[in-house]
Short mmCIF file of C-alpha atoms and ligand atoms in Angstrom, two decimals:
data_model
loop_
_atom_site.label_atom_id
_atom_site.label_comp_id
_atom_site.label_asym_id
_atom_site.label_seq_id
_atom_site.Cartn_x
_atom_site.Cartn_y
_atom_site.Cartn_z
CA LYS A 1 9.52 -31.39 14.53
CA HIS A 2 10.63 -29.86 17.85
CA LYS A 3 11.43 -33.08 19.72
CA PHE A 4 12.59 -31.14 22.78
CA TRP A 5 10.34 -28.11 22.79
CA GLU A 6 7.22 -30.28 22.33
CA THR A 7 7.91 -31.71 25.81
CA GLN A 8 8.14 -28.30 27.49
CA PRO A 9 5.48 -26.09 29.11
CA VAL A 10 5.50 -23.45 26.38
CA GLY A 11 2.80 -22.35 23.96
CA GLN A 12 2.69 -25.14 21.33
CA PHE A 13 2.17 -24.34 17.65
CA LYS A 14 -0.78 -26.78 17.53
CA ASP A 15 -2.57 -24.64 20.16
CA ALA A 16 -2.22 -21.36 18.24
CA GLY A 17 -5.58 -19.64 18.06
CA ASP A 18 -7.24 -21.94 20.64
CA THR A 19 -9.16 -19.34 22.64
CA SER A 20 -10.32 -21.93 25.19
CA LEU A 21 -6.81 -22.02 26.68
CA PRO A 22 -6.41 -19.45 29.45
CA GLU A 23 -3.64 -16.87 29.62
CA GLY A 24 -1.14 -17.50 32.44
CA PRO A 25 0.95 -20.36 33.90
CA ILE A 26 0.76 -23.60 31.91
CA GLU A 27 1.87 -25.88 34.77
CA PRO A 28 1.42 -25.14 38.49
CA PRO A 29 4.51 -25.01 40.73
CA THR A 30 5.46 -28.34 42.30
CA PRO A 31 6.60 -28.68 45.95
CA LEU A 32 10.33 -27.94 46.16
CA SER A 33 10.89 -31.45 47.60
CA GLU A 34 9.68 -32.83 44.25
CA VAL A 35 12.26 -30.85 42.22
CA LYS A 36 15.03 -33.16 41.05
CA GLN A 37 17.91 -32.76 43.53
CA GLU A 38 20.77 -33.93 41.26
CA PRO A 39 21.95 -32.31 38.04
CA TYR A 40 20.89 -33.83 34.71
CA ASN A 41 23.30 -36.30 33.13
CA LEU A 42 25.77 -35.01 30.58
CA PRO A 43 27.60 -37.21 28.05
CA SER A 44 30.31 -38.97 30.11
CA GLN A 45 33.24 -36.82 28.84
CA TYR A 46 31.67 -33.64 30.27
CA GLU A 47 30.93 -32.20 33.71
CA TRP A 48 28.90 -29.29 35.11
CA THR A 49 30.64 -26.26 36.58
CA THR A 50 29.27 -23.14 38.21
CA CYS A 51 30.98 -20.11 36.68
CA ASP A 52 32.04 -17.55 39.27
CA MET A 53 32.00 -14.31 37.31
CA ASP A 54 33.95 -12.60 40.14
CA SER A 55 36.93 -14.75 39.26
CA GLU A 56 39.04 -13.04 36.61
CA GLU A 57 40.07 -16.44 35.27
CA THR A 58 36.53 -17.85 34.95
CA CYS A 59 35.23 -14.59 33.50
CA ASN A 60 38.00 -14.81 30.88
CA GLU A 61 37.02 -18.38 29.98
CA VAL A 62 33.36 -17.38 29.54
CA TYR A 63 34.40 -14.31 27.56
CA ASN A 64 36.52 -16.41 25.21
CA LEU A 65 33.88 -19.14 24.74
CA LEU A 66 31.33 -16.51 23.72
CA LYS A 67 33.80 -14.46 21.67
CA ASN A 68 34.54 -17.52 19.53
CA ASN A 69 31.22 -19.40 19.55
CA TYR A 70 28.27 -17.11 20.30
CA VAL A 71 25.69 -15.53 17.98
CA GLU A 72 26.59 -14.65 14.38
CA ASP A 73 24.54 -12.92 11.70
CA ASP A 74 22.99 -15.06 8.92
CA GLU A 75 25.98 -14.46 6.62
CA ASN A 76 28.60 -15.23 9.31
CA MET A 77 30.27 -11.83 8.84
CA PHE A 78 29.91 -10.65 12.46
CA ARG A 79 29.82 -12.30 15.89
CA PHE A 80 28.74 -10.69 19.17
CA ASN A 81 31.71 -9.85 21.37
CA TYR A 82 30.27 -9.11 24.82
CA SER A 83 32.99 -7.55 27.01
CA LYS A 84 33.96 -9.02 30.38
CA GLU A 85 32.64 -5.92 32.16
CA PHE A 86 29.36 -6.30 30.27
CA LEU A 87 29.07 -9.98 31.25
CA ARG A 88 29.67 -9.14 34.92
CA TRP A 89 26.97 -6.46 34.72
CA ALA A 90 24.49 -8.65 32.86
CA LEU A 91 24.94 -11.60 35.21
CA ARG A 92 25.07 -9.91 38.63
CA PRO A 93 21.87 -7.86 39.07
CA PRO A 94 20.20 -7.49 42.49
CA GLY A 95 19.38 -10.91 43.97
CA PHE A 96 21.31 -12.91 41.35
CA TYR A 97 22.13 -16.58 41.94
CA HIS A 98 25.65 -17.95 41.34
CA SER A 99 24.04 -21.34 40.70
CA TRP A 100 22.33 -19.95 37.56
CA HIS A 101 25.70 -19.24 35.85
CA ILE A 102 26.17 -22.69 34.40
CA GLY A 103 29.09 -24.03 32.42
CA VAL A 104 30.06 -27.39 30.97
CA ARG A 105 33.70 -28.49 30.94
CA ALA A 106 35.51 -31.32 29.20
CA LYS A 107 36.50 -33.64 32.10
CA THR A 108 40.09 -34.27 31.02
CA SER A 109 41.19 -30.86 29.69
CA LYS A 110 38.82 -28.79 31.93
CA LYS A 111 38.16 -26.62 28.88
CA LEU A 112 34.87 -24.67 29.06
CA VAL A 113 32.73 -25.91 26.15
CA ALA A 114 29.19 -24.71 26.88
CA PHE A 115 27.36 -22.07 28.90
CA ILE A 116 23.86 -20.91 29.86
CA THR A 117 22.73 -18.32 32.39
CA GLY A 118 19.72 -17.02 34.21
CA VAL A 119 19.17 -13.88 36.25
CA PRO A 120 16.09 -13.14 38.36
CA ALA A 121 13.61 -10.48 37.27
CA ARG A 122 10.11 -9.38 38.06
CA ILE A 123 8.17 -9.14 34.81
CA ARG A 124 4.66 -7.76 34.64
CA VAL A 125 2.27 -9.44 32.20
CA ARG A 126 -0.88 -7.29 31.96
CA ASP A 127 -1.70 -6.66 35.65
CA GLU A 128 0.25 -9.57 37.14
CA VAL A 129 3.85 -9.24 38.33
CA VAL A 130 5.56 -12.60 37.86
CA LYS A 131 8.94 -13.67 39.26
CA MET A 132 10.93 -14.97 36.33
CA ALA A 133 14.38 -15.98 35.20
CA GLU A 134 15.80 -14.15 32.21
CA ILE A 135 17.73 -16.81 30.29
CA ASN A 136 20.64 -15.71 28.12
CA PHE A 137 24.09 -16.63 26.76
CA LEU A 138 23.18 -20.18 25.75
CA CYS A 139 26.27 -21.28 23.86
CA VAL A 140 27.70 -24.62 22.75
CA HIS A 141 31.20 -24.76 21.30
CA LYS A 142 31.14 -24.96 17.51
CA LYS A 143 32.74 -28.43 17.58
CA LEU A 144 29.95 -29.83 19.80
CA ARG A 145 26.92 -28.63 17.86
CA THR A 146 23.81 -30.69 16.98
CA LYS A 147 24.58 -33.32 19.66
CA ARG A 148 21.49 -32.37 21.71
CA LEU A 149 23.56 -30.67 24.40
CA ALA A 150 21.33 -27.57 24.33
CA PRO A 151 18.22 -29.38 25.66
CA VAL A 152 20.25 -30.75 28.61
CA MET A 153 21.53 -27.26 29.40
CA ILE A 154 18.03 -25.82 29.22
CA LYS A 155 16.66 -28.57 31.50
CA GLU A 156 19.49 -27.98 33.99
CA VAL A 157 18.97 -24.22 34.18
CA THR A 158 15.23 -24.88 34.55
CA ARG A 159 15.90 -27.24 37.47
CA ARG A 160 18.10 -24.66 39.21
CA VAL A 161 15.49 -21.93 38.65
CA HIS A 162 12.83 -24.23 40.15
CA LEU A 163 15.06 -24.80 43.20
CA GLU A 164 14.68 -21.06 43.90
CA ASN A 165 10.90 -21.46 43.69
CA ILE A 166 10.68 -19.61 40.37
CA TRP A 167 8.53 -21.21 37.67
CA GLN A 168 8.53 -18.83 34.71
CA ALA A 169 11.21 -17.45 32.38
CA ALA A 170 11.70 -14.92 29.60
CA TYR A 171 14.20 -15.24 26.74
CA THR A 172 14.86 -14.09 23.20
CA ALA A 173 16.31 -15.92 20.22
CA GLY A 174 16.96 -15.31 16.55
CA VAL A 175 15.40 -18.70 15.75
CA ILE A 176 11.69 -19.57 15.72
CA LEU A 177 10.70 -21.90 18.56
CA PRO A 178 7.29 -22.67 20.08
CA THR A 179 5.92 -19.96 20.45
CA PRO A 180 6.98 -16.30 20.24
CA ILE A 181 4.96 -13.80 22.27
CA THR A 182 6.12 -11.27 19.68
CA THR A 183 8.62 -10.95 16.85
CA CYS A 184 10.66 -7.78 16.65
CA GLN A 185 12.83 -6.27 13.96
CA TYR A 186 16.23 -4.72 14.42
CA TRP A 187 16.76 -1.31 12.85
CA HIS A 188 20.21 0.19 12.29
CA ARG A 189 21.29 3.83 12.20
CA SER A 190 24.69 4.39 10.58
CA LEU A 191 27.00 6.66 12.57
CA ASN A 192 30.20 5.79 10.68
CA PRO A 193 28.81 4.92 7.23
CA LYS A 194 32.17 4.59 5.50
CA LYS A 195 33.37 1.87 7.87
CA LEU A 196 29.97 0.11 7.80
CA ILE A 197 30.14 -0.06 4.02
CA ASP A 198 33.83 -1.08 4.01
CA VAL A 199 33.15 -4.04 6.32
CA GLY A 200 29.99 -5.14 4.49
CA PHE A 201 27.56 -4.19 7.27
CA SER A 202 25.71 -1.87 4.90
CA ARG A 203 25.76 -1.07 1.20
CA LEU A 204 25.89 2.15 -0.70
CA GLY A 205 22.31 3.05 -1.61
CA ALA A 206 21.13 3.34 -5.21
CA ARG A 207 22.31 6.62 -6.84
CA MET A 208 24.44 7.34 -3.76
CA THR A 209 28.13 8.21 -3.55
CA MET A 210 30.24 7.77 -0.42
CA ASN A 211 30.34 11.55 0.08
CA ARG A 212 26.55 11.90 -0.19
CA THR A 213 26.13 8.98 2.21
CA ILE A 214 28.48 10.52 4.78
CA LYS A 215 26.56 13.79 4.51
CA LEU A 216 23.20 12.01 4.85
CA PHE A 217 24.21 10.48 8.20
CA LYS A 218 26.01 13.53 9.61
CA LEU A 219 24.83 14.61 13.05
CA PRO A 220 25.17 17.85 15.05
CA ASP A 221 28.21 18.17 17.35
CA SER A 222 26.24 18.21 20.59
CA PRO A 223 22.76 17.36 21.94
CA ALA A 224 20.08 20.00 21.30
CA THR A 225 17.81 19.63 24.34
CA PRO A 226 18.43 22.12 27.18
CA GLY A 227 19.03 20.19 30.42
CA PHE A 228 20.17 17.01 28.62
CA ARG A 229 22.82 15.39 30.84
CA LYS A 230 24.25 12.07 31.98
CA MET A 231 22.26 10.20 34.68
CA GLU A 232 23.83 10.21 38.18
CA LEU A 233 23.27 8.15 41.36
CA CYS A 234 21.09 10.89 42.88
CA ASP A 235 18.70 10.56 39.92
CA VAL A 236 17.77 6.94 40.73
CA PRO A 237 14.50 7.74 42.59
CA ALA A 238 13.24 10.16 39.92
CA VAL A 239 14.25 7.89 37.03
CA THR A 240 12.56 4.93 38.74
CA ARG A 241 9.29 6.87 39.06
CA LEU A 242 9.50 8.10 35.46
CA LEU A 243 10.28 4.65 34.08
CA ARG A 244 7.72 2.75 36.18
CA ASN A 245 5.01 5.12 35.07
CA TYR A 246 6.07 4.85 31.42
CA LEU A 247 6.40 1.05 31.37
CA SER A 248 2.95 0.59 32.94
CA GLN A 249 1.35 1.10 29.49
CA PHE A 250 2.94 -2.01 27.91
CA VAL A 251 1.47 -5.52 28.09
CA VAL A 252 4.79 -7.13 29.07
CA ALA A 253 7.45 -5.06 30.86
CA PRO A 254 9.90 -5.32 33.76
CA ASP A 255 8.74 -4.20 37.21
CA PHE A 256 11.81 -2.12 38.11
CA ASP A 257 12.44 -0.86 41.65
CA GLU A 258 15.19 1.58 42.65
CA SER A 259 17.80 -1.12 43.12
CA ASP A 260 17.06 -2.47 39.62
CA VAL A 261 17.33 1.01 38.12
CA GLU A 262 20.62 1.61 39.92
CA HIS A 263 22.00 -1.64 38.55
CA TRP A 264 20.55 -1.66 35.03
CA LEU A 265 20.54 2.04 34.19
CA LEU A 266 23.16 3.95 36.17
CA PRO A 267 25.96 4.58 33.64
CA THR A 268 28.80 2.04 33.65
CA GLU A 269 31.68 2.91 31.34
CA ASP A 270 31.60 0.93 28.08
CA VAL A 271 28.60 -1.09 29.30
CA VAL A 272 25.51 1.11 29.72
CA ASP A 273 24.95 4.82 29.08
CA SER A 274 21.96 6.79 30.36
CA TYR A 275 20.98 10.41 29.85
CA LEU A 276 18.06 12.42 31.06
CA VAL A 277 16.47 15.80 30.61
CA GLU A 278 16.36 17.93 33.76
CA SER A 279 14.13 20.94 33.25
CA PRO A 280 16.34 24.06 33.57
CA GLU A 281 13.43 25.86 35.31
CA THR A 282 11.84 23.29 37.62
CA HIS A 283 14.74 20.78 37.86
CA GLU A 284 12.16 18.10 37.22
CA ILE A 285 13.37 15.00 35.34
CA THR A 286 11.06 14.73 32.36
CA ASP A 287 12.76 12.43 29.85
CA PHE A 288 15.24 9.59 29.82
CA CYS A 289 17.19 7.57 27.27
CA SER A 290 19.74 4.78 27.45
CA PHE A 291 21.78 2.34 25.39
CA TYR A 292 24.17 -0.52 26.03
CA THR A 293 27.52 -1.24 24.40
CA LEU A 294 27.88 -4.51 22.49
CA PRO A 295 30.65 -4.71 19.92
CA SER A 296 30.78 -7.43 17.28
CA SER A 297 33.90 -9.10 15.93
CA ILE A 298 34.24 -8.58 12.21
CA LEU A 299 35.11 -11.97 10.75
CA GLY A 300 37.76 -11.98 8.02
CA ASN A 301 38.19 -8.30 7.14
CA GLN A 302 41.70 -7.03 6.36
CA ASN A 303 41.17 -3.52 7.71
CA TYR A 304 38.87 -3.81 10.69
CA SER A 305 38.39 -6.38 13.48
CA SER A 306 35.62 -4.82 15.58
CA LEU A 307 32.32 -3.07 15.01
CA LYS A 308 31.36 -0.73 17.83
CA ALA A 309 27.57 -0.95 18.25
CA ALA A 310 25.19 0.78 20.68
CA TYR A 311 21.82 -0.85 21.38
CA SER A 312 18.82 1.25 22.39
CA TYR A 313 17.70 0.19 25.88
CA TYR A 314 14.93 2.03 27.78
CA ASN A 315 13.69 5.47 26.67
CA VAL A 316 11.00 7.64 28.25
CA SER A 317 9.66 10.82 26.72
CA THR A 318 7.13 12.98 28.54
CA LYS A 319 8.17 16.54 27.58
CA THR A 320 10.92 16.24 24.96
CA PRO A 321 9.47 14.57 21.84
CA LEU A 322 10.85 11.03 21.41
CA LEU A 323 12.26 12.04 18.01
CA GLN A 324 14.39 14.79 19.55
CA LEU A 325 15.37 12.65 22.55
CA MET A 326 16.54 9.80 20.32
CA ASN A 327 18.34 12.23 18.02
CA ASP A 328 20.26 13.53 21.05
CA THR A 329 21.02 9.89 21.94
CA LEU A 330 22.44 9.36 18.44
CA ILE A 331 24.58 12.47 18.86
CA VAL A 332 26.13 11.25 22.13
CA ALA A 333 26.65 7.78 20.63
CA LYS A 334 28.47 9.36 17.69
CA LEU A 335 30.60 11.45 20.10
CA LYS A 336 31.49 8.19 21.88
CA ASN A 337 32.73 6.80 18.59
CA PHE A 338 30.10 4.12 17.99
CA ASP A 339 29.88 2.93 14.38
CA VAL A 340 26.18 2.05 14.46
CA PHE A 341 23.15 2.52 16.71
CA ASN A 342 20.68 -0.38 16.79
CA ALA A 343 17.10 -0.39 18.02
CA LEU A 344 14.20 -2.84 18.09
CA ASP A 345 10.70 -1.80 17.06
CA VAL A 346 9.54 -2.24 20.70
CA MET A 347 7.69 0.36 22.81
CA HIS A 348 7.28 3.60 20.79
CA ASN A 349 10.49 3.18 18.78
CA GLU A 350 8.79 2.40 15.46
CA SER A 351 7.24 5.89 15.32
CA VAL A 352 10.65 7.64 15.06
CA LEU A 353 13.02 5.13 13.42
CA LYS A 354 12.44 6.09 9.79
CA GLU A 355 12.71 9.81 10.36
CA LEU A 356 15.96 9.29 12.29
CA LYS A 357 17.41 7.45 9.24
CA PHE A 358 17.36 3.98 10.72
CA GLY A 359 17.02 1.21 8.13
CA PRO A 360 15.43 -2.19 8.80
CA GLY A 361 17.88 -5.04 9.41
CA ASP A 362 17.51 -8.58 8.13
CA GLY A 363 17.60 -10.30 11.51
CA GLN A 364 14.44 -10.75 13.58
CA LEU A 365 14.34 -11.23 17.32
CA HIS A 366 11.68 -13.49 18.80
CA TYR A 367 10.58 -13.04 22.42
CA TYR A 368 9.45 -16.03 24.50
CA LEU A 369 7.98 -16.84 27.90
CA TYR A 370 8.47 -20.24 29.54
CA ASN A 371 5.51 -21.77 31.38
CA TYR A 372 3.29 -18.78 30.68
CA ARG A 373 0.75 -18.88 27.88
CA MET A 374 -0.31 -15.76 26.04
CA GLN A 375 -3.76 -15.88 24.46
CA SER A 376 -2.35 -14.33 21.27
CA ALA A 377 0.84 -12.71 20.04
CA LEU A 378 1.59 -9.08 20.94
CA LYS A 379 2.57 -6.30 18.58
CA PRO A 380 6.20 -5.23 19.13
CA SER A 381 4.83 -1.85 20.27
CA GLU A 382 3.02 -3.62 23.13
CA LEU A 383 6.30 -4.97 24.47
CA GLY A 384 8.18 -2.93 27.10
CA LEU A 385 11.04 -5.37 27.69
CA VAL A 386 14.61 -5.25 26.32
CA LEU A 387 16.85 -8.24 27.04
CA LEU A 388 20.62 -8.12 26.52
C1 LIG B 401 17.84 -21.34 21.18
N1 LIG B 401 18.50 -20.26 20.78
O1 LIG B 401 15.25 -26.06 18.54
P1 LIG B 401 14.00 -29.03 19.19
S1 LIG B 401 19.58 -17.15 22.52
C2 LIG B 401 16.33 -22.37 22.64
N2 LIG B 401 17.02 -21.27 22.23
O2 LIG B 401 15.25 -28.40 19.97
P2 LIG B 401 21.39 -29.12 19.96
C3 LIG B 401 17.20 -23.67 20.97
N3 LIG B 401 16.40 -23.56 22.04
O3 LIG B 401 13.67 -28.03 18.13
P3 LIG B 401 23.02 -26.96 18.97
C4 LIG B 401 17.96 -22.59 20.50
N4 LIG B 401 18.67 -22.99 19.44
O4 LIG B 401 14.46 -30.34 18.62
C5 LIG B 401 18.36 -24.27 19.26
N5 LIG B 401 17.49 -24.67 20.17
O5 LIG B 401 12.90 -29.16 20.18
C6 LIG B 401 16.88 -25.99 20.30
N6 LIG B 401 24.70 -21.23 18.73
O6 LIG B 401 19.87 -28.85 20.43
C7 LIG B 401 16.49 -26.58 18.97
N7 LIG B 401 22.89 -18.92 21.20
O7 LIG B 401 22.27 -29.13 21.16
C8 LIG B 401 16.43 -28.06 19.27
O8 LIG B 401 21.67 -27.83 19.07
C9 LIG B 401 17.58 -28.23 20.22
O9 LIG B 401 24.21 -27.86 19.20
C10 LIG B 401 18.83 -28.70 19.49
O10 LIG B 401 22.93 -25.94 20.18
C11 LIG B 401 22.10 -24.81 20.12
O11 LIG B 401 20.72 -17.45 24.80
C12 LIG B 401 22.93 -23.55 20.46
O12 LIG B 401 22.70 -18.76 18.99
C13 LIG B 401 22.01 -22.35 20.34
O13 LIG B 401 25.73 -22.07 20.56
C14 LIG B 401 23.42 -23.69 21.89
O14 LIG B 401 23.67 -23.56 18.16
C15 LIG B 401 24.13 -23.48 19.49
O15 LIG B 401 22.97 -26.18 17.71
C16 LIG B 401 24.94 -22.20 19.66
O16 LIG B 401 21.47 -30.32 19.11
C17 LIG B 401 25.37 -19.94 18.70
O17 LIG B 401 17.86 -26.93 20.80
C18 LIG B 401 24.92 -19.07 19.88
C19 LIG B 401 23.41 -18.91 19.96
C20 LIG B 401 21.51 -18.75 21.53
C21 LIG B 401 21.24 -17.33 21.94
C22 LIG B 401 19.68 -17.44 24.22
C23 LIG B 401 18.36 -17.69 24.91
C24 LIG B 401 18.27 -19.17 25.21
C25 LIG B 401 16.94 -19.58 25.76
C26 LIG B 401 16.90 -21.06 26.07
C27 LIG B 401 15.54 -21.53 26.54
C28 LIG B 401 15.29 -21.12 27.98
C29 LIG B 401 13.96 -21.69 28.46
C30 LIG B 401 13.63 -21.24 29.90
C31 LIG B 401 14.49 -21.96 30.96
C32 LIG B 401 14.13 -21.56 32.43
C33 LIG B 401 12.75 -22.07 32.72
C34 LIG B 401 12.26 -21.72 34.08
C35 LIG B 401 11.52 -21.64 34.98
MG1 LIG B 402 24.89 -29.99 20.84
#
């Protein structure tokens, strides 16, 4: 059934529930001299290219490929529209490799027709910190689908990850592949209900009018928590300590150091927003929340072309209850003119989503590890990892 995935070192469906198989790497690393030195073969009309995201021109080509061909919802009403600034941020974390930003071009026209990326990360699984690649932005032009290009792209990124002596990877997908370590649900909190209903993102509830709906989702004009403020560069050490301590309770979570926190969490306009609570008395940093900006194109609507969505990223509550912290996050997202705030049921999110008027979405997000077997699936609440 999965002609490609059955050949790969991933948990296989036939092995589900086999408790004799140990948790951990499926295949051992091979000597680097045994890693294939040449790229995999593409169909003869195509060639590999490394995409330099520093180049305005290349970044534009990647942006346009994804804008027109990347992930859509099940009803093909919306398509992710990652901004150029977002792509640069997502693809250039500390220690990133240019060689993991992989494109495919048509040989004659030089048009970019496919893309896949990896970035390095340290991911802790139980008490083991594993060097991994986070694989993302796999995209094949709509006109080249179902020609088995995706397996070649996956094998090529795997080869280039191996060349850096890294043997594991983490990735998410909306489709079921062998074998998810957990399956999460997206939840959506309306900030601009009228627009969401007008574009078909949400529907008017039973026995609800537009005015009642607008009132239901109304939020206060400013955050309620004393000491709630935007994160700054000088907060990196304290936020790193807070986050490391918080993430240590989850089965799978990133092992962030200060340089990771500076990159992934220091606010970058229209890319990532982070806030924290600094105690007015002790000046201690006790709580943290963050979200990233990922608009979607609205396909075929007369009145609107873009949906402005915020996605919950990492949150830590030690003193301010998570409910209040997330409510303050919703308030700042509303002030920044987002239409909707999305969150997965990972970490402790599930416990506050309903009360904050999030509703469950229809899409699921499956999390995967490559060349690392998990004895059994995790609950979403055991997962401390958010991929972009
Ligand atoms: C997917 N999303 O099952 P089998 S998520 C992985 N992730 O293989 P073809 C996928 N595999 O089942 P198409 C996949 N979607 O026969 C499909 N597949 O074994 C598998 N969509 O290939 C599929 N982006 O080329 C099948 O299919 C085989 O032309 C079929 O291309 C697929 O970024 C795709 O959703 C997704 O652009 C490129 O549909 C195309 O349909 C497309 O005939 C819209 O492929 C955009 C979209 C996916 C977003 C993402 C994470 C990707 C993870 C890839 C796996 C990484 C493994 C780890 C590597 C490093 C290892 C180390 C160390
Ligand atoms: Mg294909």
